[in-house]
Coordinates of C-alpha atoms in Angstrom, one line a residue:
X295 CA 35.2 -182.8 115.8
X296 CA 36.7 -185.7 117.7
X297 CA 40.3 -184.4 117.7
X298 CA 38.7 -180.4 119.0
X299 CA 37.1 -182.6 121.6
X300 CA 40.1 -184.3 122.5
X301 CA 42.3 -180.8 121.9
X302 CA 39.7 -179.5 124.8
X303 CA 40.2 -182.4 127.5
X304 CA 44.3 -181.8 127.1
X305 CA 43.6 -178.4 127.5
X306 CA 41.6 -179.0 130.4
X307 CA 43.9 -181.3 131.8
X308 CA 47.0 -178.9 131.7
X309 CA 45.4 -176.1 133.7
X310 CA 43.7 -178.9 136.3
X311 CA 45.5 -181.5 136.7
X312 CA 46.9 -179.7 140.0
X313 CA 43.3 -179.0 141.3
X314 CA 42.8 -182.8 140.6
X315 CA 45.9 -183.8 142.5
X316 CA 44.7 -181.2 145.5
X317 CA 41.3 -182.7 145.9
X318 CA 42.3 -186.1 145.8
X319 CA 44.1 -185.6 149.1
X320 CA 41.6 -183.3 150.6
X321 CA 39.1 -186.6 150.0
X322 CA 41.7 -188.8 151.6
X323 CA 41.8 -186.6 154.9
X324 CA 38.1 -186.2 155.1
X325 CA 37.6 -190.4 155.2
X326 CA 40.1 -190.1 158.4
X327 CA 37.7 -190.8 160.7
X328 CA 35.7 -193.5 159.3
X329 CA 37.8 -195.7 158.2
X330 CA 39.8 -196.0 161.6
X331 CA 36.9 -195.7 164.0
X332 CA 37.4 -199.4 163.4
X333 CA 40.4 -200.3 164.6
X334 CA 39.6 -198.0 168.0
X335 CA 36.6 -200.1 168.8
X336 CA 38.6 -203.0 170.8
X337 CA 40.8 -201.0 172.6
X338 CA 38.1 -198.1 173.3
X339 CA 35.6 -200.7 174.5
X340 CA 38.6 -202.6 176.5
X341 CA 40.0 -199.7 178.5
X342 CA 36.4 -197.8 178.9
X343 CA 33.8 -200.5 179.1
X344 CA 31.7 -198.9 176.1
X345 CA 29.6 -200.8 174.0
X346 CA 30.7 -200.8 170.0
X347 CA 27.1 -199.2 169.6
X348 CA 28.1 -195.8 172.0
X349 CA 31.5 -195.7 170.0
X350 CA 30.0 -195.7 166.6
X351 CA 27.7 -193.2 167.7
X352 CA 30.6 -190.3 167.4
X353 CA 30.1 -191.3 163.3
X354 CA 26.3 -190.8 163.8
X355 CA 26.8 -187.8 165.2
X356 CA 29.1 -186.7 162.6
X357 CA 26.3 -187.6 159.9
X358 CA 23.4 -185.9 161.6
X359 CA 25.5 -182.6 162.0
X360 CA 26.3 -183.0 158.1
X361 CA 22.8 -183.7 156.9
X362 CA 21.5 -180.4 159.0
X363 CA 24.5 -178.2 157.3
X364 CA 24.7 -179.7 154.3
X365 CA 22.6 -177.7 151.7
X366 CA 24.0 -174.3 154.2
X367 CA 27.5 -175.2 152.8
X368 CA 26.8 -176.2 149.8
X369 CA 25.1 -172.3 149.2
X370 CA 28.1 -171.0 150.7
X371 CA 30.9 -173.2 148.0
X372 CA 28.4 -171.9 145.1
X373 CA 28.5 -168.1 146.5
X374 CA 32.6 -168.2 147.8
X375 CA 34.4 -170.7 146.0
X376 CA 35.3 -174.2 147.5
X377 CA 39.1 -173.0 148.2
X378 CA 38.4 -171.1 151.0
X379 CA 35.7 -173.4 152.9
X380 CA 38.1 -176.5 151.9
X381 CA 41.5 -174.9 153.3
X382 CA 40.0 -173.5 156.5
X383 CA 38.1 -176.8 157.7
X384 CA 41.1 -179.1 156.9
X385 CA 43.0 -177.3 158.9
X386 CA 40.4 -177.6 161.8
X387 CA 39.8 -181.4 161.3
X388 CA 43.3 -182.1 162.3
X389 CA 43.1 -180.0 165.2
X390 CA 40.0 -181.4 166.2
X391 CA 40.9 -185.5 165.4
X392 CA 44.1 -184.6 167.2
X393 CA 42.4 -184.1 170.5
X394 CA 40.4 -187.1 170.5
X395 CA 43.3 -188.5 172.5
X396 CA 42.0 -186.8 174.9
X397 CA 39.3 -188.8 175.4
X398 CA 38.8 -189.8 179.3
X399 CA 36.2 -192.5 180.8
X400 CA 33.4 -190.4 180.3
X401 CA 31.1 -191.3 177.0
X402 CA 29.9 -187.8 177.0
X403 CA 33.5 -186.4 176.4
X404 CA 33.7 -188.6 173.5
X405 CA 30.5 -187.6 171.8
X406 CA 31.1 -184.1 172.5
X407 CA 34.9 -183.9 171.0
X408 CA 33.1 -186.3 168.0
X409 CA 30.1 -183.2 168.1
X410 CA 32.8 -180.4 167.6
X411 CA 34.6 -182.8 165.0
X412 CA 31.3 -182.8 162.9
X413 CA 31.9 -179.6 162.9
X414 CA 34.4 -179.3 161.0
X415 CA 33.7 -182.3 158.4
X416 CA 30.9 -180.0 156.9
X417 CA 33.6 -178.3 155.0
X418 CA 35.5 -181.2 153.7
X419 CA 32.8 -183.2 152.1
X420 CA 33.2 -184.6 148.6
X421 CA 30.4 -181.5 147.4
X422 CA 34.1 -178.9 147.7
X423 CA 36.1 -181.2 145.9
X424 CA 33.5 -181.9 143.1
X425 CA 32.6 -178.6 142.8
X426 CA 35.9 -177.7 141.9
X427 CA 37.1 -180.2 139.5
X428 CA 34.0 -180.5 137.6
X429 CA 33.9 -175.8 137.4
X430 CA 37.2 -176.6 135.6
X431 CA 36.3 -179.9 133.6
X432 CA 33.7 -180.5 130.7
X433 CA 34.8 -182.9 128.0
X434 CA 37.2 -184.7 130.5
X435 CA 35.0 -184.8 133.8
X436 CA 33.8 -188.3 134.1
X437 CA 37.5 -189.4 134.6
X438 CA 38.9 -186.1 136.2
X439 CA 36.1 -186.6 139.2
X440 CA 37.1 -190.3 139.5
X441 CA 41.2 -189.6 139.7
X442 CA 40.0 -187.2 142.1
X443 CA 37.8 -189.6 144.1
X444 CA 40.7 -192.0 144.0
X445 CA 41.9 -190.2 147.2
X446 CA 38.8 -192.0 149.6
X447 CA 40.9 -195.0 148.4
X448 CA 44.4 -193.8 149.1
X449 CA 42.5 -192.5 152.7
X450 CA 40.5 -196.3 152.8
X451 CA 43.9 -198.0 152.5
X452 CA 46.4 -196.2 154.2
X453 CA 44.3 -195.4 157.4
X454 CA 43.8 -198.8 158.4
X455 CA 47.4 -199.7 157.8
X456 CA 49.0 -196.6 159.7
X457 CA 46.1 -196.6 162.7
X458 CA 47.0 -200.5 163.3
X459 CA 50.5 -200.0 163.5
X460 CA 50.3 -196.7 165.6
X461 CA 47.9 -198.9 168.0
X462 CA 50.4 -202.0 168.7
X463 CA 53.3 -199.7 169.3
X464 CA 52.4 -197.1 170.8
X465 CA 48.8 -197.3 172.1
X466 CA 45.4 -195.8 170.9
X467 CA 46.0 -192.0 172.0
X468 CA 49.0 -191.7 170.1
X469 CA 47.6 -193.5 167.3
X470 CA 45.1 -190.3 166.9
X471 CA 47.9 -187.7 167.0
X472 CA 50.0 -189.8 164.7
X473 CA 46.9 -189.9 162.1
X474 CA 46.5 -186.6 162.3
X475 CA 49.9 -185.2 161.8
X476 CA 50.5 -187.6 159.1
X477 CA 47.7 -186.2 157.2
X478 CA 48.0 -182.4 157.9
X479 CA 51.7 -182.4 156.5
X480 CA 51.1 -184.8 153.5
X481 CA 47.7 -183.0 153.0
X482 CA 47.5 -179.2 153.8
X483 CA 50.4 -177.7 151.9
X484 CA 49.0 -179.2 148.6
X485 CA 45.3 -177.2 149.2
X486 CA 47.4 -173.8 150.3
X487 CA 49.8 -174.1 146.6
X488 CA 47.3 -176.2 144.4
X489 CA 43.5 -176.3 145.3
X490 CA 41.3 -173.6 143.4
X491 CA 37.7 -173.2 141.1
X492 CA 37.0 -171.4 138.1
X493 CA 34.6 -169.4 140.6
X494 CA 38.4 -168.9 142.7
X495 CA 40.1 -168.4 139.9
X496 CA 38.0 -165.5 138.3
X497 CA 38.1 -164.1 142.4
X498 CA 41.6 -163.8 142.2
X499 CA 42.4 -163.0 138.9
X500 CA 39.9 -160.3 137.5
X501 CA 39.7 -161.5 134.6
X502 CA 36.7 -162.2 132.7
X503 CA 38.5 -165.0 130.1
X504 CA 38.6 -167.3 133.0
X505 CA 37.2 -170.8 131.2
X506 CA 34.1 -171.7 133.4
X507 CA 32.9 -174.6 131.3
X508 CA 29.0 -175.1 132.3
X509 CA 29.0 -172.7 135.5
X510 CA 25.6 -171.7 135.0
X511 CA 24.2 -174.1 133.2
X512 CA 21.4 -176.4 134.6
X513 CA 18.6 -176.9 136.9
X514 CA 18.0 -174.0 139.5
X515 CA 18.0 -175.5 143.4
X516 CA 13.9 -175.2 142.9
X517 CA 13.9 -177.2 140.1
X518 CA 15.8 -179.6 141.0
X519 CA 14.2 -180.2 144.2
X520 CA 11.1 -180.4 142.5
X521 CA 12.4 -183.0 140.3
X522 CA 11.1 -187.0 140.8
X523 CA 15.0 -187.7 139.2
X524 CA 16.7 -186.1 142.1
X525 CA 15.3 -187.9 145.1
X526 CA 16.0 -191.3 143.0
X527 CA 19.5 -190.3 142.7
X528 CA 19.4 -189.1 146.7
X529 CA 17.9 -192.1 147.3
X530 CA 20.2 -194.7 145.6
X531 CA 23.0 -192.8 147.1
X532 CA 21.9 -193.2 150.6
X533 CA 21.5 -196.7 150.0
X534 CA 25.1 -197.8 148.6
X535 CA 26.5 -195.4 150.9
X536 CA 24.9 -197.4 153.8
X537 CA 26.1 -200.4 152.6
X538 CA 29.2 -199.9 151.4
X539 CA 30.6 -197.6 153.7
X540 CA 29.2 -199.7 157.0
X541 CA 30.7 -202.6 155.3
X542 CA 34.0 -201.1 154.9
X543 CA 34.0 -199.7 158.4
X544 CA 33.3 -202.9 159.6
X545 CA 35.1 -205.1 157.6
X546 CA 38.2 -205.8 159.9
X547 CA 35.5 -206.5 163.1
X548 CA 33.7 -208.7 160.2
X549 CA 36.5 -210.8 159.3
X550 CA 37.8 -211.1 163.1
X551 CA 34.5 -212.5 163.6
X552 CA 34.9 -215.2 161.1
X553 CA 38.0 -216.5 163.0
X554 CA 41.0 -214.5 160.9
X555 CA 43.8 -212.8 163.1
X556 CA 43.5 -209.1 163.2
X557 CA 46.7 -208.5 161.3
X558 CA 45.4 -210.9 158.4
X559 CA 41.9 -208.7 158.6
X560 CA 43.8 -205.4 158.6
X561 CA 45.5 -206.1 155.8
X562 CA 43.1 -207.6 153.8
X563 CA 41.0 -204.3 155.0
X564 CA 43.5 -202.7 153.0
X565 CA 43.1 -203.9 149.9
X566 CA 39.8 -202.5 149.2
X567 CA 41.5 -198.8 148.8
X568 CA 44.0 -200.5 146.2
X569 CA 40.9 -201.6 144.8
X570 CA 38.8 -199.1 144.9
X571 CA 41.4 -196.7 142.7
X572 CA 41.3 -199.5 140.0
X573 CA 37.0 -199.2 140.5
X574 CA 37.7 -195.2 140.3
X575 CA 39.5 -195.3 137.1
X576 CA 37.6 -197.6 135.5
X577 CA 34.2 -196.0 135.9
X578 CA 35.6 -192.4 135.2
X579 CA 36.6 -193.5 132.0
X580 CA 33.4 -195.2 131.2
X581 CA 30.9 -192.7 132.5
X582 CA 32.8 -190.3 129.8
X583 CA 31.9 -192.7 127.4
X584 CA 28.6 -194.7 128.3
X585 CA 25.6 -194.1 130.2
X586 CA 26.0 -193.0 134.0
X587 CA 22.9 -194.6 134.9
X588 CA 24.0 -198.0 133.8
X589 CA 27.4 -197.7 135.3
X590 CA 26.1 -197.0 138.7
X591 CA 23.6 -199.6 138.9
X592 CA 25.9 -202.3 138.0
X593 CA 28.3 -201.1 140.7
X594 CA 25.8 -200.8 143.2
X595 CA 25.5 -204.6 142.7
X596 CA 28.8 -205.8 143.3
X597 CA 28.8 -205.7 147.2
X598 CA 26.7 -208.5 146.9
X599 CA 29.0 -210.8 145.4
X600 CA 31.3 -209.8 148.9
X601 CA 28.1 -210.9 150.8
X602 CA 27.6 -214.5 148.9
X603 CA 31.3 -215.1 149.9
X604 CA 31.8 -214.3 153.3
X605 CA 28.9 -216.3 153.7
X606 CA 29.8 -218.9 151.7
X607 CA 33.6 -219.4 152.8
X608 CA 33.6 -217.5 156.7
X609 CA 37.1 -217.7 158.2
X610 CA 38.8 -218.1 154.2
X611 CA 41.7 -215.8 154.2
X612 CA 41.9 -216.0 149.9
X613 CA 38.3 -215.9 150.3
X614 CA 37.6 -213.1 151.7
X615 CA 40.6 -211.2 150.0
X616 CA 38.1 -211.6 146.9
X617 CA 35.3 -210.4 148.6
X618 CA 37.4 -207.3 149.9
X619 CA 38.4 -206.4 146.4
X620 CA 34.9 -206.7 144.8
X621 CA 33.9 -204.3 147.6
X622 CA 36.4 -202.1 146.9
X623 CA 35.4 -201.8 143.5
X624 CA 32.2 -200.6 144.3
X625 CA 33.4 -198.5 146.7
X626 CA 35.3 -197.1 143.7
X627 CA 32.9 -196.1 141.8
X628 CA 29.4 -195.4 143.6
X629 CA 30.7 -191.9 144.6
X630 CA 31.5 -190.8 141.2
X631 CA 29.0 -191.9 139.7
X632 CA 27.0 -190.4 142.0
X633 CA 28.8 -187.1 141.4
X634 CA 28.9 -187.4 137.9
X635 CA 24.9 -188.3 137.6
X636 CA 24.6 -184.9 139.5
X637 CA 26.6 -182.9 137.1
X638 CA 25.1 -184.5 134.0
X639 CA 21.4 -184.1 135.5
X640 CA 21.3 -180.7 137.2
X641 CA 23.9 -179.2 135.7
X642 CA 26.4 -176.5 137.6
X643 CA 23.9 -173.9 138.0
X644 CA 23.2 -175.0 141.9
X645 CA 25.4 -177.8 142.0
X646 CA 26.6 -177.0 145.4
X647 CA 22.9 -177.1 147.4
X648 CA 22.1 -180.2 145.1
X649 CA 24.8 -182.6 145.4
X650 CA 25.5 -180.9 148.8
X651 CA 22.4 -182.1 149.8
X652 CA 23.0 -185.8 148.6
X653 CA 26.5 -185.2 150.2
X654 CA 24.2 -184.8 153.5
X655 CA 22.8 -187.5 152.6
X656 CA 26.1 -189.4 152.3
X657 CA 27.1 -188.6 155.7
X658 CA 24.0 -189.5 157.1
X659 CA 24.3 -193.2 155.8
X660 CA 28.4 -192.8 157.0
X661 CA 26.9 -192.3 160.3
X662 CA 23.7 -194.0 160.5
X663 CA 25.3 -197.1 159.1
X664 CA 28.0 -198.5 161.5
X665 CA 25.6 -197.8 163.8
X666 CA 23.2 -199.9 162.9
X667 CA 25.9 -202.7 162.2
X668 CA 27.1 -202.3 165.6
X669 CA 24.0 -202.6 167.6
X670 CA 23.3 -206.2 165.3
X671 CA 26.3 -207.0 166.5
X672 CA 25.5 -205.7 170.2
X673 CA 21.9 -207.5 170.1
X674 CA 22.7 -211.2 168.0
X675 CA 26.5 -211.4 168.8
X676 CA 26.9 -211.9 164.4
X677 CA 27.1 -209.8 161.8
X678 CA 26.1 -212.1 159.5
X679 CA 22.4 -210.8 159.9
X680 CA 24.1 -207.5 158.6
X681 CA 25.4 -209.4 155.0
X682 CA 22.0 -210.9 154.6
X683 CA 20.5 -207.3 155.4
X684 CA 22.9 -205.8 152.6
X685 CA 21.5 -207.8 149.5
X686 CA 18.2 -206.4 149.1
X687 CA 19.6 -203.0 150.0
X688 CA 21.7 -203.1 147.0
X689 CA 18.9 -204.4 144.4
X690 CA 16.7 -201.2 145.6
X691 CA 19.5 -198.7 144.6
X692 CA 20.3 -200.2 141.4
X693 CA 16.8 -200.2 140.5
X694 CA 16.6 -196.3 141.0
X695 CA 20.3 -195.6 139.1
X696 CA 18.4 -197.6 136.2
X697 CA 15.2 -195.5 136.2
X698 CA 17.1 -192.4 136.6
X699 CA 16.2 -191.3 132.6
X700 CA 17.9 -189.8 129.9
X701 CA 20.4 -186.9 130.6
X702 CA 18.3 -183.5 130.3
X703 CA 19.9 -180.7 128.0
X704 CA 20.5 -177.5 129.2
X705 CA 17.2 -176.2 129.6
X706 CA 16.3 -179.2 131.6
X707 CA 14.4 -181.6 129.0
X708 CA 15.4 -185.4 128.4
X709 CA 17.6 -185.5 125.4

């Protein structure tokens, strides 16, 4: 039995592996816009005036749009395959984050070029590139979503890196063409060759052999909605999302703060992508292998080791290169597991309006979160209320990963 099993994940992995490789860098574009609204702040608040608070509302606005869409698109990838609704809004998004150096003085122009953006990120949320991956993965899946995940980490560390350098040499407008070239040629021509689903695949080819391991297994969208696990899983994803991702988005304002150099923060900034692969990895090989509950509630709690030291040591350049690699590790593995916990709970049946409404979720806490951080910042001139803030946030969503129950079999009972 072991070696069939194992005979099925290379078989899996031979036809996928492409698919894999194709999502990973759809992630990576799609984190574009978080992870270097950032490093815009200082010279957007410099040249304009605008508080941090106005500027970080563009990722709010971003959220609320995706909350409100969310379960629409995740109907439309379970009824027309995630290749087409994946392709198409790339595409946009680089249009769209091109032209924000166009910005002029006027906050409303920015929150209406961020309003046609959100548009546009409804398409490229991680519910298209999970529901691909997993239509095409069974006995593999725990690590094939996590390889695939790894691109927020590729997007979390190159971003930073590319969008400071772009801004010291040749000024923040340019710095938001430059991102978004960079990422529509490395990005676009792998989705056009590479990116399908089994729903896709069957489109295309006619056949009815197409593998579709677990398509329509599961939970219906009614049953799952009406199930006490989903909103614990919703809500413990909110949660770490909030935290994490507002931590992360943050994290070089955070560490300038504490007295290091904007370079040194930068860079350490980067190291939480590097990390966040290694987090990836890891818990895609474990969540194949041991319970998903339990490997998402001890991630959830790693961000508040990052807390206790930034705290502890502020200012500590080796310091808080440790804390920025603990993050990253959670960073690394929340969203999978998240993903995963989906798959395993609800099944494929109506993955795409269930995790597509976590997804919504997700962006709402993307949004909502560096928000909030910002206006601490705007109100106490600190954000170390914000790391004192984080430590109870992340007790509450482990406590719901734990509780989450055993996995239900196909006909939705505990196992």
């Amino acid at each position: 039995m072991a070696a069939r099993l194992d005979g099925d994940a290379a078989a899996e992995w031979r036809k996928g592996w492409p698919v894999v490789l194709a999502g990973a860098m759809g992630m990576a574009l799609a984190t574009t816009h978080v992870y270097s609204t950032g490093l815009f702040m200082a010279p957007l608040e410099q040249e304009f005036g605008w508080s941090r608070t106005a500027i970080s509302a563009g990722l709010t606005i971003s959220a609320v749009v995706g909350v409100l869409t969310a379960p629409f698109v995740g109907l439309a990838i379970d009824r027309l395959g995630p290749r087409r609704i994946g392709l198409w809004c790339c595409t946009a998004f680089c249009i769209v984050f091109a032209l924000l150096s166009t910005v002029g003085s006027s906050i409303w122009n920015w929150w209406a070029l961020w309003l046609l953006l959100a548009c546009t990120t409804t398409g490229i949320k991680p519910t298209v590139w999970t529901a691909a991956v997993s239509s095409l993965f069974a006995r593999g899946r725990g690590l094939a979503l996590s390889l695939m995940l790894c691109g927020t980490g590729l997007g979390s560390s190159l971003t930073p890196l590319i969008c400071n350098l772009l801004i010291k040499d040749y000024g923040w407008r340019t710095a938001y063409l430059g991102l978004a070239g960079f990422w529509a040629v490395l990005v676009l021509p792998l989705l056009f060759f590479f990116f399908s689903s089994a729903k896709d695949r069957h489109r295309v080819s006619r056949a009815e052999t197409v593998a579709v391991p677990a398509a329509l297994t599961g939970m219906s969208a009614r049953e799952g909605f009406r199930s006490p696990r989903f909103y614990k899983l919703a809500a413990g994803a909110f949660l770490i999302a909030l935290v994490a991702v507002s931590f992360t988005v943050n994290m070089v304002p955070i560490l300038s703060f504490t007295g290091l150099t904007r370079d040194n923060a930068a860079a350490i900034a980067g190291t939480i992508g590097i990390s966040s692969i290694v987090g990836r990895i890891t818990a895609g090989l474990l969540l194949d292998r041991l319970n998903g509950n339990i490997i998402a509630g001890v991630s959830v709690l790693l961000p508040i080791a990052s807390c206790a030291l930034l705290l502890m040591a502020p200012g500590s350049a080796p310091v808080s290169f440790v804390a920025a690699i603990i993050l990253g590790l959670c960073l690394g593995s929340e969203l999978d597991a998240v993903a995963y916990l989906a798959t395993r709970h609800f099944g494929m049946r109506s993955f795409g309006v269930l995790f597509g409404t976590i997804s919504g979720l997700l962006a709402l806490a993307t949004g909502v979160g560096p928000l909030l951080v910002s206006a601490v910042y705007d109100t106490t001139g600190s954000y170390m209320p914000v790391l004192w803030a984080y430590v109870p946030l992340c007790l509450i969503a482990a406590g719901l990963f734990f509780t989450l129950g055993a996995y239900p079999d196909a006909h939705g009972e505990p196992e």
